[in-house]
Amino acid sequence: MAEPKNILFIMFDQLRWDYLSCYGHPYLKTPNIDRLAGKGVRFTRAYVQSPLCGPSRMSTYTGRYVHSHGASWNNVPLKVGERTMGDHLRDVGMGCWLVGKTHMAADAEGMRRLGLEPDSVIGARVSECGFDVFERDDGMRPEGPDGLYDPGGALKYNEYLRGKGYDGDNPWHDYANSAVDETGNVLSGWFLKNSDLPANIREEDSETPYLTRRGMEFIEGQRHARWLCHLSYIKPHWPYIVPEPYASMYGRQDFLPPVRSQAERDTDHPVFRGFQNAPVGRALSRDDVRDKVLRAYMGLIKQCDDQMGVLLGWLEETGRMDDTMIVVTSDHGDFMGDHWMGEKTFFHDASIRVPLIIYDPSNKADATRGSVCDALVECLDLLPTFVEAAGSDPSRLDHILEGKSLLPLLRGGAAPQREAVFCEYDYSASPLAGKLGLHPADARMFMVFDGRWKMIHFEGGFRPMLFDLDADPDELEDLGASPAQEDIRAALYDRLFAWARRPAARTTISNDALRAARSKSGRKGVLIGVVGEEDADPEIVAKYVGRKARDMRARKAAE
C-alpha cells in the first residue's frame, strides 16, 4: 500500500503513560503494545487538552481546545454546530465508526431548536459526536437513589451477559465489576476494599475482550468502503476490579512507590489542597488502599495488552495491517496516590501525559519504524493527522482544527513546531468549587508547558503554580510563589495570553477565503476613498462611468 486505506483509532480510558513497558515500567510487561511501537513511532511527550474524560475526548474528536468547543466537563453537551472527526472524514470519503466509549453528551436543546430528530441520520450523528455507531458502550451503569447514571450505558453488553447466563437486572455491576463471597453476596467493585478480589466473571466475557471482539466484527464487515474505527476501550478506568488470571498477577513487589512529598501535603494553595482532600485523594493516599487498587489497575492494563495481542494477530492474519493506520493512546492518566491525589483532575504528568503510538503502513514510513519522538504533541493533533492520511490537506481546515498533522513526521519529516502545550480544567460543577465559594467563571484553571517549565494559572484570584521539570521531573517543588522565577512566570503568562487570543470562534470561513477576500472586495463595486474615476482601475469603475439617466429633479419641481 502506498497510503493507508483505513484507520484504527484505539483509545484506552485512564491509562497512565508510564504503565507500559515500552515507556519504562519495570514490572508491568506489555509486549503487544511494545510490538506495535516497534512498527511505528512512539511519542514520549503527548498531552491531552483536559484531565477529564469528556472534555479531553471532545478535544480529540473535534481537533479543538476545550474553551473552543465548550464541552468543559463530563455531560456538558457538545454544541450542535461543532464539526467532529466524522464530519471531516466523511467530507473526504472515509466513514467514521464507533465501537465503545465516547463520554459525549448530545446538545438536545440545540437539536430541538434546529428541528433535528435524534433518530434521523444527521440527528444520530450529532448525538454521537459525529460517529456512526456500531456499538456505543461508555462502560458505566451505576445506579443510586436518583436512578441510573447513564440509562443507555452497557445495554448491549448487559444483553450479551444475560445470554451467557449472567442473570439479574444489572450484570454489568453484579458480575463484570464486582466480586462474590462464598455465600453469593455481591462485593461491589465500587468499594476500593474489594479491588484486590477477582471479578465474578469468566475472563473472556469481561469488558475488554468483549470490545475487542466487537471491533473485529466491525472490521470484518467492511469490504470496499474506507473507514476509521474508533475502538474505544472502557478499561483500565474504574471500577478497579479485574477477573482472574489478572487479579492475582501483581503484588506489592511490582508496585512503584507513590510520587509525593510532605511539602506537597503542607501546601498553602487552596485549590491543590482541595483536590488532595477530596475523598478519592484521601483514599488513594492510604498505602493499604493503593495496594489493592494497583493490583487491579495493573491487571486491567495487562488484560488490555493481551487483547491487543489478539487484535494485532487477527489484523496480521487478515491482511489488515497492510492497509490500516493504527493509533493507540489514552484520554488521560490516573494519579494512583501520586501527589496525594486519586483520579486525574489536575495537571501533573501522571494525569495529562498519555501514551501515543502511531503505526503507518505506508512504505513512506519505513524510515521511522521503531523510532521515538520527544517533540511536544497534543492529542488534538490526531484529527489533522487523520485528515491528511485520508488524502486531504488539513491546512485548508486551519480555521477549525487547532492541532498539527503528525503525518509528515511519521514519514521522515520534521516534528510540528510548537513552543508549548496547553491543558484546561473547568471544575465549576465539582464540590470543591462550592467549598471555595467560587462563581462558575472562577472555577477554572489552565496549564502551559514549554518542555521545561510547567505553569498552572487559576482563575478566582489564586496564585499560580510552577514546576521545573528539568530539575524536578517528579513535579514535587512548587515554584509558583518563588521570587527567583518571576521572569519565568511572566514569560509563560505571555504565552498563555497569546494562546487565549487566538480566533477560535471564527469557524465558518476559512483563512484561504479571508486571504482571497483581500483582493476581491474591490471588484464588487464598493469604492472607499476613491476621489475620481481617474484614480481607479478602469475595469473596476466601468459600471459607474458613461452611464445616462433622466434629470428627475426638474420633473419633481414641475409636479
Coordinates of C-alpha atoms in Angstrom, one line a residue:
M1 CA 0.0 0.0 0.0
A2 CA 1.3 3.4 -0.9
E3 CA -1.1 5.0 1.5
P4 CA -3.2 3.7 4.4
K5 CA -6.8 2.9 3.3
N6 CA -8.3 2.7 6.8
I7 CA -7.6 4.0 10.4
L8 CA -8.0 2.0 13.6
F9 CA -8.1 4.6 16.4
I10 CA -7.7 2.8 19.7
M11 CA -8.2 4.7 22.9
F12 CA -7.9 3.3 26.4
D13 CA -9.5 5.1 29.3
Q14 CA -7.4 6.3 32.2
L15 CA -4.2 4.6 31.1
R16 CA -1.1 6.2 32.5
W17 CA 1.7 6.9 30.1
D18 CA 4.3 5.3 32.3
Y19 CA 2.4 2.0 33.0
L20 CA 3.6 0.3 29.8
S21 CA 6.9 -1.5 29.5
C22 CA 7.8 0.4 26.3
Y23 CA 7.5 3.6 28.4
G24 CA 9.7 2.2 31.1
H25 CA 7.6 0.4 33.7
P26 CA 10.0 -2.2 35.1
Y27 CA 7.4 -4.8 36.2
L28 CA 4.3 -4.4 34.1
K29 CA 5.2 -6.1 30.8
T30 CA 3.1 -5.1 27.7
P31 CA 4.8 -6.9 24.8
N32 CA 1.9 -6.4 22.3
I33 CA 1.7 -2.7 22.6
D34 CA 5.5 -2.7 22.7
R35 CA 5.5 -4.6 19.4
L36 CA 3.2 -2.0 17.8
A37 CA 5.6 0.7 19.0
G38 CA 8.4 -1.3 17.2
K39 CA 6.4 -1.0 14.0
G40 CA 5.6 2.7 14.3
V41 CA 6.5 5.9 16.2
R42 CA 6.3 6.2 20.0
F43 CA 5.7 9.7 21.3
T44 CA 7.1 10.5 24.7
R45 CA 5.6 13.9 25.3
A46 CA 2.0 13.7 24.2
Y47 CA -0.5 15.7 26.2
V48 CA -4.3 15.8 26.5
Q49 CA -6.2 19.0 26.5
S50 CA -8.1 18.3 29.7
P51 CA -7.6 15.9 32.6
L52 CA -11.2 14.6 32.5
C53 CA -12.8 12.1 30.1
G54 CA -15.5 14.2 28.4
P55 CA -13.6 17.4 27.6
S56 CA -10.5 15.5 26.7
R57 CA -12.3 13.3 24.3
M58 CA -14.2 16.2 22.8
S59 CA -10.9 18.0 22.1
T60 CA -9.6 14.8 20.4
Y61 CA -12.8 14.3 18.4
T62 CA -13.0 18.0 17.3
G63 CA -9.3 18.9 17.0
R64 CA -10.1 21.9 19.2
Y65 CA -9.2 23.1 22.6
V66 CA -11.8 22.9 25.4
H67 CA -12.8 26.5 25.5
S68 CA -13.1 26.4 21.7
H69 CA -15.6 23.5 21.7
G70 CA -17.2 24.4 25.0
A71 CA -17.9 20.8 26.4
S72 CA -15.9 21.7 29.5
W73 CA -17.0 18.9 31.9
N74 CA -18.5 15.4 31.7
N75 CA -22.1 15.6 30.4
V76 CA -21.7 19.1 29.2
P77 CA -23.1 18.8 25.7
L78 CA -21.0 19.4 22.7
K79 CA -22.6 22.3 20.7
V80 CA -24.7 21.1 17.8
G81 CA -22.6 23.2 15.4
E82 CA -19.2 21.8 16.3
R83 CA -17.7 19.8 13.5
T84 CA -16.2 16.5 14.6
M85 CA -14.0 13.7 13.3
G86 CA -16.8 12.1 11.4
D87 CA -17.8 15.3 9.7
H88 CA -14.2 16.0 8.5
L89 CA -13.5 12.4 7.4
R90 CA -16.8 11.9 5.6
D91 CA -16.1 15.0 3.6
V92 CA -13.1 13.2 2.1
G93 CA -14.8 9.9 1.5
M94 CA -14.0 8.0 4.7
G95 CA -16.6 6.5 7.0
C96 CA -16.2 7.1 10.8
W97 CA -17.5 4.5 13.2
L98 CA -17.6 4.0 16.9
V99 CA -17.1 0.8 18.9
G100 CA -17.0 1.6 22.6
K101 CA -16.9 4.8 24.6
T102 CA -17.1 8.5 23.8
H103 CA -18.5 10.0 27.1
M104 CA -20.2 12.6 24.8
A105 CA -23.5 14.3 25.7
A106 CA -25.7 15.4 22.9
D107 CA -26.9 19.0 22.6
A108 CA -30.6 18.1 22.9
E109 CA -31.7 21.8 23.2
G110 CA -29.7 22.8 20.1
M111 CA -31.1 19.8 18.2
R112 CA -34.7 20.7 19.2
R113 CA -34.2 24.3 18.1
L114 CA -32.9 23.2 14.7
G115 CA -35.5 20.5 14.3
L116 CA -33.1 17.7 14.2
E117 CA -34.7 14.4 15.1
P118 CA -32.4 12.1 17.1
D119 CA -33.4 9.1 15.1
S120 CA -32.5 10.7 11.7
V121 CA -29.2 10.1 10.1
I122 CA -28.0 13.6 10.8
G123 CA -29.5 13.7 14.3
A124 CA -27.9 10.4 15.2
R125 CA -24.5 11.6 14.1
V126 CA -24.9 14.9 16.0
S127 CA -26.0 12.9 19.1
E128 CA -22.9 10.6 18.8
C129 CA -20.1 13.1 18.3
G130 CA -20.2 12.7 14.5
F131 CA -19.7 8.9 14.6
D132 CA -21.8 6.3 13.0
V133 CA -22.4 3.8 15.8
F134 CA -21.6 0.1 15.5
E135 CA -21.8 -0.1 19.3
R136 CA -21.6 2.6 21.9
D137 CA -20.7 1.4 25.3
D138 CA -19.5 4.0 27.8
G139 CA -19.0 1.2 30.3
M140 CA -21.0 3.0 33.0
R141 CA -24.2 1.6 34.5
P142 CA -24.0 2.6 38.2
E143 CA -27.3 3.2 40.0
G144 CA -28.1 5.3 43.0
P145 CA -31.2 6.8 44.8
D146 CA -31.7 9.2 41.9
G147 CA -31.6 6.4 39.3
L148 CA -29.1 5.3 36.7
Y149 CA -26.0 7.5 36.0
D150 CA -26.4 6.6 32.3
P151 CA -29.7 4.9 31.3
G152 CA -28.1 3.9 28.0
G153 CA -24.9 2.6 29.5
A154 CA -23.9 -1.0 28.8
L155 CA -27.2 -2.0 27.4
K156 CA -25.9 -4.3 24.7
Y157 CA -23.2 -5.6 27.0
N158 CA -25.8 -6.5 29.6
E159 CA -27.8 -8.2 27.0
Y160 CA -24.7 -10.2 26.0
L161 CA -24.0 -11.2 29.6
R162 CA -27.6 -12.4 30.1
G163 CA -27.3 -14.5 27.0
K164 CA -24.2 -16.1 28.7
G165 CA -26.1 -16.9 31.8
Y166 CA -25.3 -13.9 34.0
D167 CA -28.7 -13.1 35.4
G168 CA -30.0 -10.1 37.2
D169 CA -31.1 -6.6 36.4
N170 CA -27.6 -5.3 36.0
P171 CA -25.0 -8.0 35.3
W172 CA -22.5 -5.2 34.4
H173 CA -22.3 -4.4 38.1
D174 CA -23.0 -7.7 39.7
Y175 CA -20.6 -9.8 37.6
A176 CA -18.2 -7.8 35.4
N177 CA -17.5 -5.1 38.1
S178 CA -17.9 -7.0 41.4
A179 CA -16.6 -9.9 43.3
V180 CA -18.7 -12.5 45.2
D181 CA -18.2 -14.2 48.5
E182 CA -18.6 -17.9 49.3
T183 CA -22.3 -17.4 50.2
G184 CA -23.1 -15.5 46.9
N185 CA -23.1 -12.0 48.3
V186 CA -22.0 -9.4 45.7
L187 CA -18.9 -7.5 46.7
S188 CA -19.2 -4.3 44.7
G189 CA -16.2 -3.1 42.7
W190 CA -17.2 0.5 43.7
F191 CA -15.8 -0.2 47.1
L192 CA -12.0 0.1 46.9
K193 CA -11.6 -2.5 49.7
N194 CA -12.7 -5.1 47.1
S195 CA -10.3 -4.1 44.3
D196 CA -7.9 -6.9 45.0
L197 CA -10.6 -9.6 44.7
P198 CA -11.3 -11.3 41.3
A199 CA -14.3 -10.1 39.4
N200 CA -17.1 -12.7 39.3
I201 CA -17.0 -13.3 35.6
R202 CA -15.2 -15.5 33.1
E203 CA -12.3 -13.5 31.6
E204 CA -13.5 -13.9 28.1
D205 CA -16.8 -12.4 29.0
S206 CA -15.4 -9.3 30.7
E207 CA -15.5 -5.9 29.0
T208 CA -12.1 -5.7 27.3
P209 CA -12.3 -9.0 25.4
Y210 CA -15.9 -8.2 24.6
L211 CA -15.0 -4.9 22.9
T212 CA -12.1 -6.5 21.1
R213 CA -14.4 -9.0 19.5
R214 CA -16.9 -6.2 18.6
G215 CA -14.1 -4.3 17.0
M216 CA -13.1 -7.3 14.9
E217 CA -16.7 -7.9 14.0
F218 CA -17.0 -4.3 12.7
I219 CA -13.8 -4.5 10.7
E220 CA -14.7 -8.0 9.3
G221 CA -18.0 -6.5 7.9
Q222 CA -16.2 -3.8 5.9
R223 CA -15.4 -4.6 2.4
H224 CA -14.7 -1.8 -0.1
A225 CA -15.5 1.3 1.9
R226 CA -12.8 3.3 3.6
W227 CA -13.3 3.6 7.3
L228 CA -12.0 4.9 10.6
C229 CA -12.9 2.7 13.5
H230 CA -12.7 4.3 16.9
L231 CA -12.2 1.3 19.1
S232 CA -12.6 2.9 22.5
Y233 CA -11.9 0.7 25.5
I234 CA -13.5 1.3 28.9
K235 CA -10.6 0.0 30.9
P236 CA -8.4 0.4 32.9
H237 CA -10.9 3.0 34.2
W238 CA -12.6 2.3 37.5
P239 CA -14.4 0.4 38.9
Y240 CA -11.0 -1.1 39.8
I241 CA -11.6 -4.8 39.6
V242 CA -10.4 -7.5 37.1
P243 CA -11.1 -11.2 36.6
E244 CA -8.6 -14.0 37.0
P245 CA -5.9 -14.7 36.0
Y246 CA -5.2 -10.9 36.1
A247 CA -6.4 -10.4 39.6
S248 CA -3.5 -12.4 41.0
M249 CA -0.7 -11.3 38.7
Y250 CA 0.7 -8.4 40.6
G251 CA 1.5 -7.6 44.2
R252 CA 3.4 -5.1 46.3
Q253 CA 6.8 -6.3 44.8
D254 CA 5.5 -5.0 41.4
F255 CA 4.3 -1.6 42.6
L256 CA 6.2 1.6 42.0
P257 CA 6.3 3.8 45.1
P258 CA 4.0 6.8 45.2
V259 CA 5.5 10.1 44.0
R260 CA 4.7 12.6 46.7
S261 CA 6.3 14.7 49.4
Q262 CA 5.5 16.3 52.7
A263 CA 6.0 19.7 51.2
E264 CA 3.1 19.0 48.8
R265 CA 0.9 17.9 51.7
D266 CA 1.7 21.1 53.5
T267 CA 0.9 23.3 50.5
D268 CA -0.7 26.7 51.1
H269 CA -2.6 26.5 47.7
P270 CA -6.3 26.2 48.4
V271 CA -7.1 24.5 45.1
F272 CA -4.3 22.0 45.2
R273 CA -5.0 21.3 48.8
G274 CA -8.7 20.9 48.0
F275 CA -8.1 18.2 45.4
Q276 CA -5.8 16.4 47.8
N277 CA -8.5 16.4 50.4
A278 CA -11.2 15.1 48.1
P279 CA -12.4 11.6 49.2
V280 CA -10.5 9.9 46.3
G281 CA -7.4 11.7 47.2
R282 CA -7.6 10.7 50.9
A283 CA -8.3 7.1 49.9
L284 CA -5.5 6.6 47.4
S285 CA -3.1 8.3 49.8
R286 CA -3.5 5.3 52.1
D287 CA -1.0 2.6 51.3
D288 CA -3.3 -0.2 52.1
V289 CA -6.0 1.1 49.7
R290 CA -3.4 2.0 47.0
D291 CA -2.0 -1.5 47.1
K292 CA -5.4 -3.1 46.5
V293 CA -6.2 -0.7 43.7
L294 CA -2.8 -1.0 42.0
R295 CA -3.2 -4.8 41.9
A296 CA -6.4 -4.4 39.9
Y297 CA -5.2 -1.4 37.8
M298 CA -2.1 -3.3 36.6
G299 CA -4.1 -6.4 36.0
L300 CA -6.5 -4.4 33.8
I301 CA -3.7 -3.0 31.8
K302 CA -2.2 -6.4 31.3
Q303 CA -5.5 -7.7 30.1
C304 CA -5.7 -4.7 27.7
D305 CA -2.3 -5.6 26.3
D306 CA -3.2 -9.3 25.9
Q307 CA -6.3 -8.2 23.9
M308 CA -4.0 -6.0 21.8
G309 CA -2.2 -9.2 21.0
V310 CA -5.4 -10.9 19.9
L311 CA -6.4 -7.9 17.8
L312 CA -3.0 -7.3 16.2
G313 CA -2.6 -11.0 15.4
W314 CA -6.0 -11.0 13.7
L315 CA -5.2 -7.9 11.7
E316 CA -2.0 -9.6 10.5
E317 CA -3.8 -12.8 9.6
T318 CA -6.5 -11.0 7.6
G319 CA -4.0 -8.6 5.9
R320 CA -5.4 -5.5 7.5
M321 CA -2.0 -4.5 8.9
D322 CA -1.0 -3.7 5.3
D323 CA -3.7 -1.1 4.7
T324 CA -4.7 0.2 8.2
M325 CA -3.1 3.0 10.2
I326 CA -3.2 2.1 13.9
V327 CA -3.2 4.6 16.7
V328 CA -3.0 3.7 20.4
T329 CA -3.5 6.4 23.1
S330 CA -5.5 7.3 26.2
D331 CA -7.8 10.1 27.2
H332 CA -5.9 10.9 30.4
G333 CA -3.9 9.1 33.2
D334 CA -4.6 8.3 36.9
F335 CA -2.8 9.7 39.9
M336 CA -2.9 6.4 41.8
G337 CA -1.9 8.2 45.0
D338 CA 0.9 10.3 43.5
H339 CA 0.9 13.9 44.8
W340 CA -1.6 12.8 47.5
M341 CA -4.4 12.5 44.9
G342 CA -6.5 10.0 43.1
E343 CA -8.4 10.1 39.9
K344 CA -7.0 12.6 37.3
T345 CA -8.2 16.1 37.7
F346 CA -5.0 18.1 38.0
F347 CA -2.1 18.9 35.7
H348 CA 0.8 16.7 36.8
D349 CA 2.2 14.4 34.1
A350 CA 0.6 11.4 35.9
S351 CA -2.7 12.7 34.7
I352 CA -2.2 14.7 31.5
R353 CA 0.7 13.0 29.8
V354 CA -0.5 10.0 27.8
P355 CA 1.0 7.2 25.7
L356 CA 0.8 7.7 22.0
I357 CA 1.9 5.2 19.4
I358 CA 1.2 5.5 15.7
Y359 CA 1.8 2.8 13.1
D360 CA 1.6 3.9 9.5
P361 CA 1.5 1.0 6.9
S362 CA 2.8 3.3 4.1
N363 CA 6.2 2.4 2.8
K364 CA 6.9 6.1 3.2
A365 CA 7.0 5.5 6.9
D366 CA 9.7 2.7 6.8
A367 CA 12.5 5.0 7.9
T368 CA 10.7 5.9 11.2
R369 CA 9.7 2.4 12.3
G370 CA 10.6 1.8 15.9
S371 CA 11.6 5.4 16.5
V372 CA 10.9 7.6 19.4
C373 CA 9.7 11.2 19.1
D374 CA 10.3 13.6 22.0
A375 CA 8.6 16.6 20.5
L376 CA 5.7 18.3 22.3
V377 CA 2.5 16.8 20.9
E378 CA -1.2 17.4 21.7
C379 CA -4.0 14.9 21.3
L380 CA -5.8 17.4 19.1
D381 CA -3.0 16.7 16.5
L382 CA -4.7 13.4 15.7
L383 CA -7.6 14.7 13.7
P384 CA -5.5 16.7 11.3
T385 CA -3.3 13.6 11.0
F386 CA -6.3 11.5 10.1
V387 CA -7.5 14.1 7.6
E388 CA -4.1 14.1 5.8
A389 CA -3.9 10.3 6.0
A390 CA -7.3 10.2 4.3
G391 CA -5.8 12.1 1.4
S392 CA -6.8 15.7 2.1
D393 CA -4.9 18.8 3.2
P394 CA -5.6 19.7 6.8
S395 CA -4.2 23.2 6.3
R396 CA -7.4 24.1 4.5
L397 CA -9.1 23.5 7.8
D398 CA -6.8 25.6 10.0
H399 CA -9.6 28.0 10.9
I400 CA -11.3 25.0 12.6
L401 CA -8.6 22.5 13.5
E402 CA -6.2 23.7 16.2
G403 CA -3.7 20.9 16.0
K404 CA -1.0 20.0 13.6
S405 CA -0.7 16.9 11.4
L406 CA 1.8 14.3 12.6
L407 CA 1.9 12.5 9.2
P408 CA 5.0 14.4 7.9
L409 CA 6.9 13.3 11.0
L410 CA 5.7 9.7 10.6
R411 CA 7.2 9.7 7.1
G412 CA 10.6 11.1 8.0
G413 CA 9.9 14.8 8.1
A414 CA 10.2 17.3 10.9
A415 CA 8.0 17.4 14.0
P416 CA 5.4 20.1 14.2
Q417 CA 6.8 23.3 15.5
R418 CA 5.3 24.0 18.9
E419 CA 6.5 26.3 21.6
A420 CA 4.2 24.9 24.3
V421 CA 1.2 22.6 25.0
F422 CA -1.9 23.7 26.8
C423 CA -4.5 22.0 29.0
E424 CA -7.6 23.2 30.7
Y425 CA -9.9 22.1 33.5
D426 CA -13.3 23.6 34.5
Y427 CA -14.2 22.4 37.9
S428 CA -17.2 24.7 38.4
A429 CA -19.6 21.7 38.9
S430 CA -17.4 20.0 41.5
P431 CA -17.9 20.0 45.2
L432 CA -14.5 21.8 45.6
A433 CA -15.9 24.9 43.7
G434 CA -18.7 25.0 46.3
K435 CA -16.4 24.7 49.2
L436 CA -14.2 27.5 47.9
G437 CA -17.3 29.7 47.3
L438 CA -16.4 30.2 43.6
H439 CA -18.6 31.6 40.9
P440 CA -18.5 29.1 37.9
A441 CA -16.5 31.6 35.9
D442 CA -13.7 31.5 38.6
A443 CA -13.6 27.7 39.0
R444 CA -11.2 27.2 36.0
M445 CA -7.6 26.5 35.6
F446 CA -5.2 26.5 32.7
M447 CA -1.8 24.8 32.2
V448 CA 1.0 25.9 29.8
F449 CA 4.1 23.7 29.4
D450 CA 7.0 24.7 27.2
G451 CA 9.0 21.5 27.6
R452 CA 10.8 22.5 30.7
W453 CA 8.6 24.9 32.7
K454 CA 5.0 23.9 33.6
M455 CA 2.8 26.7 34.9
I456 CA -0.8 26.4 36.2
H457 CA -2.9 29.5 36.2
F458 CA -6.0 29.6 38.4
E459 CA -9.0 32.0 37.9
G460 CA -10.5 33.2 41.1
G461 CA -7.5 35.2 42.4
F462 CA -5.3 32.2 43.4
R463 CA -1.6 32.3 42.8
P464 CA -0.1 30.2 40.0
M465 CA 1.8 27.0 40.5
L466 CA 5.1 26.4 38.7
F467 CA 7.4 23.3 38.2
D468 CA 10.8 23.0 36.6
L469 CA 10.7 19.5 35.0
D470 CA 14.4 19.6 34.1
A471 CA 15.4 19.9 37.7
D472 CA 12.3 18.3 39.3
P473 CA 10.8 15.7 36.9
D474 CA 8.5 14.4 39.6
E475 CA 6.9 17.8 40.0
L476 CA 7.3 18.0 43.7
E477 CA 8.6 21.5 44.2
D478 CA 6.0 24.3 43.6
L479 CA 7.8 27.4 42.5
G480 CA 4.7 29.4 41.9
A481 CA 5.5 31.9 44.7
S482 CA 9.2 31.9 44.3
P483 CA 10.7 35.4 43.6
A484 CA 13.6 33.8 41.6
Q485 CA 11.2 32.6 38.9
E486 CA 9.2 35.8 38.4
D487 CA 10.6 36.3 34.9
I488 CA 9.8 32.6 34.0
R489 CA 6.2 33.1 35.1
A490 CA 5.8 36.3 33.2
A491 CA 7.1 34.7 30.0
L492 CA 4.7 31.8 30.4
Y493 CA 1.8 34.2 31.1
D494 CA 2.7 35.9 27.8
R495 CA 2.4 32.5 26.0
L496 CA -0.8 31.7 27.8
F497 CA -2.4 35.1 26.9
A498 CA -1.3 34.8 23.2
W499 CA -2.9 31.4 23.1
A500 CA -6.1 32.7 24.6
R501 CA -6.3 35.5 22.0
R502 CA -6.4 33.1 19.0
P503 CA -9.6 33.4 16.8
A504 CA -11.0 30.1 17.7
A505 CA -14.7 31.0 17.3
R506 CA -14.4 32.0 13.6
T507 CA -15.0 28.6 12.1
T508 CA -17.5 29.4 9.3
I509 CA -15.0 31.0 6.9
S510 CA -11.6 29.6 6.0
N511 CA -8.3 31.5 6.2
D512 CA -7.9 31.0 2.5
A513 CA -11.2 32.6 1.9
L514 CA -10.2 35.6 4.0
R515 CA -6.9 36.0 2.1
A516 CA -8.8 35.8 -1.2
A517 CA -11.2 38.5 0.0
R518 CA -8.4 41.0 0.4
S519 CA -8.2 41.3 -3.4
K520 CA -11.8 40.6 -4.4
S521 CA -13.6 43.2 -2.2
G522 CA -12.6 46.0 -4.6
R523 CA -14.2 44.2 -7.6
K524 CA -17.8 44.2 -6.2
G525 CA -18.5 47.9 -6.7
V526 CA -17.7 49.2 -3.2
L527 CA -15.2 52.1 -3.7
I528 CA -13.8 53.5 -0.5
G529 CA -11.7 56.7 -0.6
V530 CA -11.7 57.0 -4.4
V531 CA -11.8 60.7 -5.3
G532 CA -12.5 60.4 -9.1
E533 CA -12.7 57.8 -11.7
E534 CA -9.2 58.5 -12.9
D535 CA -7.9 57.3 -9.5
A536 CA -9.2 53.8 -10.0
D537 CA -8.6 50.9 -12.4
P538 CA -11.0 51.5 -15.4
E539 CA -12.2 47.9 -15.2
I540 CA -13.2 48.5 -11.5
V541 CA -15.2 51.7 -12.2
A542 CA -16.6 50.7 -15.6
K543 CA -20.1 50.1 -14.2
Y544 CA -20.2 53.7 -12.9
V545 CA -18.7 55.7 -15.9
G546 CA -20.5 56.7 -19.1
R547 CA -24.0 56.0 -17.7
K548 CA -27.1 58.2 -18.6
A549 CA -30.2 58.9 -16.5
R550 CA -33.1 61.4 -16.9
D551 CA -32.9 64.5 -14.7
M552 CA -35.7 63.8 -12.2
R553 CA -35.1 67.0 -10.3
A554 CA -36.8 69.2 -12.8
R555 CA -39.7 66.8 -13.1
K556 CA -40.2 66.9 -9.4
A557 CA -40.3 70.7 -9.4
A558 CA -42.9 70.8 -12.3
E559 CA -45.2 68.4 -10.3

